[in-house]
Tab-separated table of C-alpha atoms in Angstrom:
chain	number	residue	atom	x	y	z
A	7	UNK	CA	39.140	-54.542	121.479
A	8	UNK	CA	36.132	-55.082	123.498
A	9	UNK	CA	38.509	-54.910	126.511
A	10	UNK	CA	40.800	-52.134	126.071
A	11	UNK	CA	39.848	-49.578	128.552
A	12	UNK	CA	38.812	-46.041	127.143
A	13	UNK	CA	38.969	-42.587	129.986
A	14	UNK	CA	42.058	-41.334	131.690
A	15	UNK	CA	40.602	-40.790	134.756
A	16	UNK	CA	39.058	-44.284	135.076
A	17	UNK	CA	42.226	-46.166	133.898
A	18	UNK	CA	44.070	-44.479	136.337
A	19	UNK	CA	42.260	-45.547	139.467
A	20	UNK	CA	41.804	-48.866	137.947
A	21	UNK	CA	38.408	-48.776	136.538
A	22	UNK	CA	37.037	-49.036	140.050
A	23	UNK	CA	34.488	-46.047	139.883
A	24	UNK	CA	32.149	-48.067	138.398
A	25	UNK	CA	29.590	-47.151	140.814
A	26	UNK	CA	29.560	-43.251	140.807
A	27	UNK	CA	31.140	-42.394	137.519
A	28	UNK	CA	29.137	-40.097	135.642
A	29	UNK	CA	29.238	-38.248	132.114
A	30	UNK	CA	30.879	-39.875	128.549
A	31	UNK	CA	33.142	-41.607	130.361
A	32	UNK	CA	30.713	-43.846	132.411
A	33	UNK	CA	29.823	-45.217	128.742
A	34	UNK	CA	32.087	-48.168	128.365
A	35	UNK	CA	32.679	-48.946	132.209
A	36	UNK	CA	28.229	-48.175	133.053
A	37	UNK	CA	26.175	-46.608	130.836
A	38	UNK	CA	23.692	-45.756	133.627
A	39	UNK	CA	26.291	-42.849	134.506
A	40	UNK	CA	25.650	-40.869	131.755
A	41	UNK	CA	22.677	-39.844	133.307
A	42	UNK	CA	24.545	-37.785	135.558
A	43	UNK	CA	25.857	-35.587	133.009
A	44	UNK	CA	24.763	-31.869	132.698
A	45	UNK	CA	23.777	-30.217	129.721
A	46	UNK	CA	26.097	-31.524	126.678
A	47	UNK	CA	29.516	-32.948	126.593
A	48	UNK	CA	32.274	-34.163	124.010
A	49	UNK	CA	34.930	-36.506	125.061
A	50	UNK	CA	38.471	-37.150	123.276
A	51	UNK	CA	40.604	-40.292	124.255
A	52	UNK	CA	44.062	-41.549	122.745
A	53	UNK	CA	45.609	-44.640	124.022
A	54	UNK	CA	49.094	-45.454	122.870
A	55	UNK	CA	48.781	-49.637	123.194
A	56	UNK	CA	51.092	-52.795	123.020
A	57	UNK	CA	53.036	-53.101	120.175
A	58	UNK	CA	52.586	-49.592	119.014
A	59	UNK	CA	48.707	-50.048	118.176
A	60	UNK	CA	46.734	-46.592	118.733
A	61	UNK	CA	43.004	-46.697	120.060
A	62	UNK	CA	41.417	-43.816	119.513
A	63	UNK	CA	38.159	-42.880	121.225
A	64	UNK	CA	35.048	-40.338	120.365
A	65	UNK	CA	32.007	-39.922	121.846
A	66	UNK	CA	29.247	-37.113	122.061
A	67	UNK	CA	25.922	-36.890	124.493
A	68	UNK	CA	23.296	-34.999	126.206
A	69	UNK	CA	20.872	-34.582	128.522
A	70	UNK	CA	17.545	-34.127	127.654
A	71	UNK	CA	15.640	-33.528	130.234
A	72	UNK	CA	12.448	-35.825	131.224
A	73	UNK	CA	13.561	-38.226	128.259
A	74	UNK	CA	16.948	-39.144	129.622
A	75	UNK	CA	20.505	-39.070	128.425
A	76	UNK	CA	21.493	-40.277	124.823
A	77	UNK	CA	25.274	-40.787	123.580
A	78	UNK	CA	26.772	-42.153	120.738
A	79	UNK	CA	31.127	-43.457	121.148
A	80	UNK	CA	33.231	-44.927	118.430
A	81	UNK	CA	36.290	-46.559	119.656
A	82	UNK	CA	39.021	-47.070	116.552
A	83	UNK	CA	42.716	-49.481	116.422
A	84	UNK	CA	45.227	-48.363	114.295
A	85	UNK	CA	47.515	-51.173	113.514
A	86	UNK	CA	49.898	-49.154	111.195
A	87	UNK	CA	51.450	-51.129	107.920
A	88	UNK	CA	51.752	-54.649	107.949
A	89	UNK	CA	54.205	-56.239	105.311
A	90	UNK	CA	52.500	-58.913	104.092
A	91	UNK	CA	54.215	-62.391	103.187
A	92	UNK	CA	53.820	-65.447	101.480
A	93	UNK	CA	55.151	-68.634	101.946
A	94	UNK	CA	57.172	-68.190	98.725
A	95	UNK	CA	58.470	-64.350	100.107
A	96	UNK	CA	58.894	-64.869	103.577
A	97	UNK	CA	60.942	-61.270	103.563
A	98	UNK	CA	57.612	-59.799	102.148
A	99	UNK	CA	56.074	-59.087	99.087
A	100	UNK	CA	56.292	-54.922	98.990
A	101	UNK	CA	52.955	-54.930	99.953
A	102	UNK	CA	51.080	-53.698	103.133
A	103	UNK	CA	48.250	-54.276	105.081
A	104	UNK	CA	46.447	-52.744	107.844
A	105	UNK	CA	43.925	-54.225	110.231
A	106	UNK	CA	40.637	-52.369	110.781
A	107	UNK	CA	39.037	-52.704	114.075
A	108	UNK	CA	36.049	-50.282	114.808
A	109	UNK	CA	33.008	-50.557	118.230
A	110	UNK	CA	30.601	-47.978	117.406
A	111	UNK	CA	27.751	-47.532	120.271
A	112	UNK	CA	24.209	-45.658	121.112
A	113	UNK	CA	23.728	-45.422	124.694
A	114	UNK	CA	20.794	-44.747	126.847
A	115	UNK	CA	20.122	-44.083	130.507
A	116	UNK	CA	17.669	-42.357	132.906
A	117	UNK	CA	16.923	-41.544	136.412
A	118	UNK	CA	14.422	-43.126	137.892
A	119	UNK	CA	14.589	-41.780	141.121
A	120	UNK	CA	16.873	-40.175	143.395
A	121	UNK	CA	18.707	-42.717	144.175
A	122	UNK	CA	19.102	-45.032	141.246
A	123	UNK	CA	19.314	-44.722	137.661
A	124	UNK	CA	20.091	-47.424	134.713
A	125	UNK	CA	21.559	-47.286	131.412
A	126	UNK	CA	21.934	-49.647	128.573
A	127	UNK	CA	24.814	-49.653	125.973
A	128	UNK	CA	24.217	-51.204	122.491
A	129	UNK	CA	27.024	-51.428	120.045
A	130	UNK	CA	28.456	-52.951	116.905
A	131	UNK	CA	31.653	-54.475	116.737
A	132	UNK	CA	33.651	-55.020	113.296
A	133	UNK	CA	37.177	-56.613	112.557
A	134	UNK	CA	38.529	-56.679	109.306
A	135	UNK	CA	41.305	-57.963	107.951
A	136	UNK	CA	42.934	-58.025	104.622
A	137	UNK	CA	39.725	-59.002	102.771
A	138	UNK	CA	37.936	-61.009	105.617
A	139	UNK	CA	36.019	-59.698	108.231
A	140	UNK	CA	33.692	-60.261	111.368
A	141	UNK	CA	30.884	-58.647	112.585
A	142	UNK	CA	29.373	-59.019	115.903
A	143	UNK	CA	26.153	-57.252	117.823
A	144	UNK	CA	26.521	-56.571	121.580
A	145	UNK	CA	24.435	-54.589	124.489
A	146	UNK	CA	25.744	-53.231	128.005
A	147	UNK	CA	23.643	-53.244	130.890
A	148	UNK	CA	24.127	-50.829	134.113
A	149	UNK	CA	22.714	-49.745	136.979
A	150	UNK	CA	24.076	-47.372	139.826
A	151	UNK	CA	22.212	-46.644	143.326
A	152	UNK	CA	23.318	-43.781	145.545
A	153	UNK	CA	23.219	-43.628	149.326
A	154	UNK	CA	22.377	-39.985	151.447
A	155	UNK	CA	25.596	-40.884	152.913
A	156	UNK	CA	27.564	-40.840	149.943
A	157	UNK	CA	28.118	-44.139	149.703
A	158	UNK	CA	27.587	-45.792	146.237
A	159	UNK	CA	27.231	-49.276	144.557
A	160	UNK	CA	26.777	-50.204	141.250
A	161	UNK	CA	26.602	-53.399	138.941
A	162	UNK	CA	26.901	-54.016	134.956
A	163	UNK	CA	26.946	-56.610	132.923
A	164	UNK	CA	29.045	-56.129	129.365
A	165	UNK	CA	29.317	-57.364	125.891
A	166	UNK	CA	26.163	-59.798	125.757
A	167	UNK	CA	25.497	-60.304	122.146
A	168	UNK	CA	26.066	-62.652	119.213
A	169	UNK	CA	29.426	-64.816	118.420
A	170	UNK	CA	31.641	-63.843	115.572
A	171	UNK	CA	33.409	-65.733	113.019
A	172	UNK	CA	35.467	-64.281	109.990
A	173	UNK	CA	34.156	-64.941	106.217
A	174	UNK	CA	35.951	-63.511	102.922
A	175	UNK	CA	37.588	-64.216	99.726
A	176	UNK	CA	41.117	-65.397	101.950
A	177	UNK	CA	39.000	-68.108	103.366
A	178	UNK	CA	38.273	-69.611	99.592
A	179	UNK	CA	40.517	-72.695	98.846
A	180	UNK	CA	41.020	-73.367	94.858
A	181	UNK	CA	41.742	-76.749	94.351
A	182	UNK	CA	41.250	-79.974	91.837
A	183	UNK	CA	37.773	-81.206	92.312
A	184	UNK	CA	37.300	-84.456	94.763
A	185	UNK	CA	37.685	-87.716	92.416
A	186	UNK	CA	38.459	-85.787	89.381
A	187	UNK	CA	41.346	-87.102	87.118
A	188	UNK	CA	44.439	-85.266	86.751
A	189	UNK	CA	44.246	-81.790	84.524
A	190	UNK	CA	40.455	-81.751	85.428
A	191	UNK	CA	39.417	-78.208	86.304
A	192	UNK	CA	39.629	-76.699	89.764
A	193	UNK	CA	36.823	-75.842	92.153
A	194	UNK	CA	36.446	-72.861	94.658
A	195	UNK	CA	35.643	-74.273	98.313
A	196	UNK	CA	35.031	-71.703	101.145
A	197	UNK	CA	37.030	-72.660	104.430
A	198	UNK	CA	34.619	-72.478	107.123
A	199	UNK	CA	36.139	-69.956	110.699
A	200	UNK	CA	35.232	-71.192	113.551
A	201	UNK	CA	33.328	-69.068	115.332
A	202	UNK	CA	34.359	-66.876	119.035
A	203	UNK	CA	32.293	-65.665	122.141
A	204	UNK	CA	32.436	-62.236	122.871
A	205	UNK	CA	34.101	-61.384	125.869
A	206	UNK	CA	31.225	-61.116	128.521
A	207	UNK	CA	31.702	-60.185	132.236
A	208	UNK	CA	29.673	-59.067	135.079
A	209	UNK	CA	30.883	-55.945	137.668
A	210	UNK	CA	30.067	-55.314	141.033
A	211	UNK	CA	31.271	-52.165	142.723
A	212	UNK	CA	31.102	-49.596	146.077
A	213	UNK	CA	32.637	-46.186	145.903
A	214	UNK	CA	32.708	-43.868	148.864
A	215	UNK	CA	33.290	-39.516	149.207
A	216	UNK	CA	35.000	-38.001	151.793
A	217	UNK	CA	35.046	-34.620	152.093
A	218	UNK	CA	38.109	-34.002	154.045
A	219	UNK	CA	37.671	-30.402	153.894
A	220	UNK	CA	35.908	-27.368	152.219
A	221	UNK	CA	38.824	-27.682	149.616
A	222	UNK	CA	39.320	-31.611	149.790
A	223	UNK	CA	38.042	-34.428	148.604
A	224	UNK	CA	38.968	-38.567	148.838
A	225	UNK	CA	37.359	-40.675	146.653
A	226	UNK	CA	37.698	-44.183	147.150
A	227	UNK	CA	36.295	-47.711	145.128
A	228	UNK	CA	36.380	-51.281	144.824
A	229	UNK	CA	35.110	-53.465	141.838
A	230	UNK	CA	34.933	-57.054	140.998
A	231	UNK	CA	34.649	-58.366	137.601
A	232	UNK	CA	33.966	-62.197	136.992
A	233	UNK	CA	34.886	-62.653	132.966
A	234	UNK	CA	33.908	-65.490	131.030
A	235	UNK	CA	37.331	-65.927	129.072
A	236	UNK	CA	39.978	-64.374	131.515
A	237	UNK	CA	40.536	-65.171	135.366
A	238	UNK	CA	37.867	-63.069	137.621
A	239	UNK	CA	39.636	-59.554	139.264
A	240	UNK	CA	39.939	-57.187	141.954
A	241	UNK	CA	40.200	-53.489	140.964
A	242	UNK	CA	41.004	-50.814	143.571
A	243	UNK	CA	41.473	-47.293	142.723
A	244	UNK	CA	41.177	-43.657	144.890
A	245	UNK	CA	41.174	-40.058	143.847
A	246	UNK	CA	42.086	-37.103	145.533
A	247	UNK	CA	41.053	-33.531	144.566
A	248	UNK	CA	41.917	-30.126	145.168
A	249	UNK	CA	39.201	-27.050	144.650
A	250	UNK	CA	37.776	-29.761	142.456
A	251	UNK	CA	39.830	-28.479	139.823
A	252	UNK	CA	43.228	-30.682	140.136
A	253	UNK	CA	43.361	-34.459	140.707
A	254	UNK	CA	45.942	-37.133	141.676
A	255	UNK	CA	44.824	-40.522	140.845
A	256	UNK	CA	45.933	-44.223	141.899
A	257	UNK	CA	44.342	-47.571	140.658
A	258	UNK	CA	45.513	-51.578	141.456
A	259	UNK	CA	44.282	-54.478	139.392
A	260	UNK	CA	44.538	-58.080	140.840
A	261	UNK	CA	43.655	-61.520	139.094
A	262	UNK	CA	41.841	-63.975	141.253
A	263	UNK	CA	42.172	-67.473	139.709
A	264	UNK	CA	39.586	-69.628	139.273
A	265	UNK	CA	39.214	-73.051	139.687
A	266	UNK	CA	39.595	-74.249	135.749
A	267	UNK	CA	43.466	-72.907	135.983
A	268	UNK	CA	45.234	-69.308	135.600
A	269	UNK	CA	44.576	-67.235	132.247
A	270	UNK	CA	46.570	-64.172	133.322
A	271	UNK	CA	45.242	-60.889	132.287
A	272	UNK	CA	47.689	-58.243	130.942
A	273	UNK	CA	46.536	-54.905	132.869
A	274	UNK	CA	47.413	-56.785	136.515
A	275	UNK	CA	49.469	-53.908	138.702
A	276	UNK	CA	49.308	-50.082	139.045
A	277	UNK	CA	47.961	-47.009	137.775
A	278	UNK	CA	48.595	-43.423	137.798
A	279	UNK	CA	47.256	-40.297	136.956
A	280	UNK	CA	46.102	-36.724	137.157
A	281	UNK	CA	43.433	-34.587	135.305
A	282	UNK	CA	42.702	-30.807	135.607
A	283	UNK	CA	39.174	-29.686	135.205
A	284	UNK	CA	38.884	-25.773	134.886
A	285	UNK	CA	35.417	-23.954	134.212
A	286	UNK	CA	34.532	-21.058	132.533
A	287	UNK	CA	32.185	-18.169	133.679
A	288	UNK	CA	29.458	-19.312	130.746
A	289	UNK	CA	29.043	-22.563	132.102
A	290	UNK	CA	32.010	-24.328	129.685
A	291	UNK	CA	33.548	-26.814	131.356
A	292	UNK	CA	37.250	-28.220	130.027
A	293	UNK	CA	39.378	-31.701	131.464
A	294	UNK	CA	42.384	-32.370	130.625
A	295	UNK	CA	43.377	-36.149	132.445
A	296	UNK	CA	46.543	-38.291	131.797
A	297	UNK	CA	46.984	-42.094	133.261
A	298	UNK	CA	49.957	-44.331	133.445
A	299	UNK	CA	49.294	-48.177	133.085
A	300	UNK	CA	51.507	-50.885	133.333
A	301	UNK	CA	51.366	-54.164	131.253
A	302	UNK	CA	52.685	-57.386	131.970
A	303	UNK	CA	55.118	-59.187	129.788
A	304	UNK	CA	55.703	-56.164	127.648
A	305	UNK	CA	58.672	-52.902	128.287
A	306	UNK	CA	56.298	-50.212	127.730
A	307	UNK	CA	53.120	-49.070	129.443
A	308	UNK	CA	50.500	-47.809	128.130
A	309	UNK	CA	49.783	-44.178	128.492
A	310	UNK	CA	46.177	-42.262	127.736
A	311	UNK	CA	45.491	-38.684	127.349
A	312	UNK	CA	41.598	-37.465	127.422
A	313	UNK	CA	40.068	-34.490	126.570
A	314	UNK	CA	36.795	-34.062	127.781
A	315	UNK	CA	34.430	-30.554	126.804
A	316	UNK	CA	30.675	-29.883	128.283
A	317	UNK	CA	28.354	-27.225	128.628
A	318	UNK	CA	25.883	-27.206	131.558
């Protein structure tokens, strides 16, 4: 869950805006962003996923001033019902299950000068399922460094924190005790789960503006992520804008394979989208942005809506 993408507008031009995003949304792609928000913001993201999962997004921040820019996100799967079966009801038993997956985070960041501000990102990650469960500790680094020329580049590193491994009443094993004659009572043993890294990676991105006109604006950005469990990738995205109030968005995603052999990631291809953003005479800001992602191996892409609300 750790790697499912959260924000319209930066799924839809590929997550490549790592270096210049700004607000909530700069959260789970580089927490230093969010201190280029204004005044206080509320952000609202829905994700319909593979196989029908639902990740839901929330997160609320501010500005405050001298002190810097505080946030807190919780990012939620919903699995639906499960059927769960036994080895003796294969068909299922009548009863259900559903998998709980929750990242909650508390995000910091401040300018320290003009030109560059930093952010850090820490979080708690928790997976349960049935009756066992994981928990896992994690922290986001970012930093982001603008040019006069508005040219940008940025850097993050992501999910460095603690392994997991799952523990619960599932995992105990009842069985006759070791050398004990037959009839002899049964003992309880607990199944050791092996534990699993954390999916870790390291970003490096440029972004440039171009003001074509008065009313028009390019955006473009390049990002490379090196992962520690997937093969490293290329992400290229570009936005344009109208009157800074309507948006057409583009993104690509490219694996680059590395030398230990291929482990292909699922988001590889294109991305669409488009956002409004229409503000109010008191200072009320309100986005509306959609994206379009495609997904290898599976019929169905994934599609995101975010709401986003702020108040300078």
């Amino acid at each position: 869950e750790l790697l499912i993408p959260v924000g319209a507008r930066s799924i839809a031009t590929g997550g490549a805006f790592l270096s210049n995003i700004t607000g909530l949304e700069a959260l789970y792609y580089n927490p230093a962003g969010l201190s280029q928000g204004k005044g206080t913001e509320a952000m609202f993201s829905f994700t319909t996923y593979l196989a029908d999962i639902k990740v839901s997004y929330f997160a609320i921040g501010s500005n405050l001033g001298d002190f810097g820019s505080l946030a807190l996100s919780v990012k939620t799967l919903n699995f639906g019902d499960i059927p769960v079966t036994t080895v003796d009801v294969p068909d299922g038993t009548g009863a259900t299950y559903s998998p709980g997956y929750i990242t909650a985070g508390v995000t910091y960041a401040k300018v320290i000068t003009d030109r560059v501000c930093v952010g850090v990102n820490a979080k708690v990650i928790n997976e349960t399922i049935a009756d066992v469960s994981a928990t896992g500790f994690a922290v986001d680094f970012g930093v982001q460094y603008r040019f006069p020329s508005n040219l940008s580049i940025g850097a993050a590193v992501k999910n460095i924190g603690t392994n997991m491994s799952f523990s619960g009443n599932s995992l105990q094993i009842s069985n006759n005790l070791a050398g004990g004659n037959l009839g002899s009572p049964t003992a309880n043993y607990n199944t050791p789960a092996e534990e699993f890294q954390l999916p870790s990676y390291f970003e490096l991105s440029t972004a440039y503006d171009y003001n074509l006109s008065e009313e028009n604006k390019l955006m473009i950005g390049a990002t490379f992520r090196n992962n520690n469990v997937t093969d490293d990738e290329i992400r290229l995205g570009l936005e344009y804008g109208f009157r800074n109030m309507f948006f057409i968005r583009g993104g690509y995603c490219s694996s680059v394979q590395k030398a230990s052999g291929p482990v292909s990631n699922i988001n590889d291809g294109f991305t669409f989208g488009a956002g409004v953003n229409y503000s109010f005479a008191d200072g009320m800001n309100f986005i509306l942005d959609y994206s379009y992602q495609q997904v290898k191996e599976f019929p169905n892409p994934n599609h995101t809506f975010t709401i986003k609300l702020s108040m300078d």
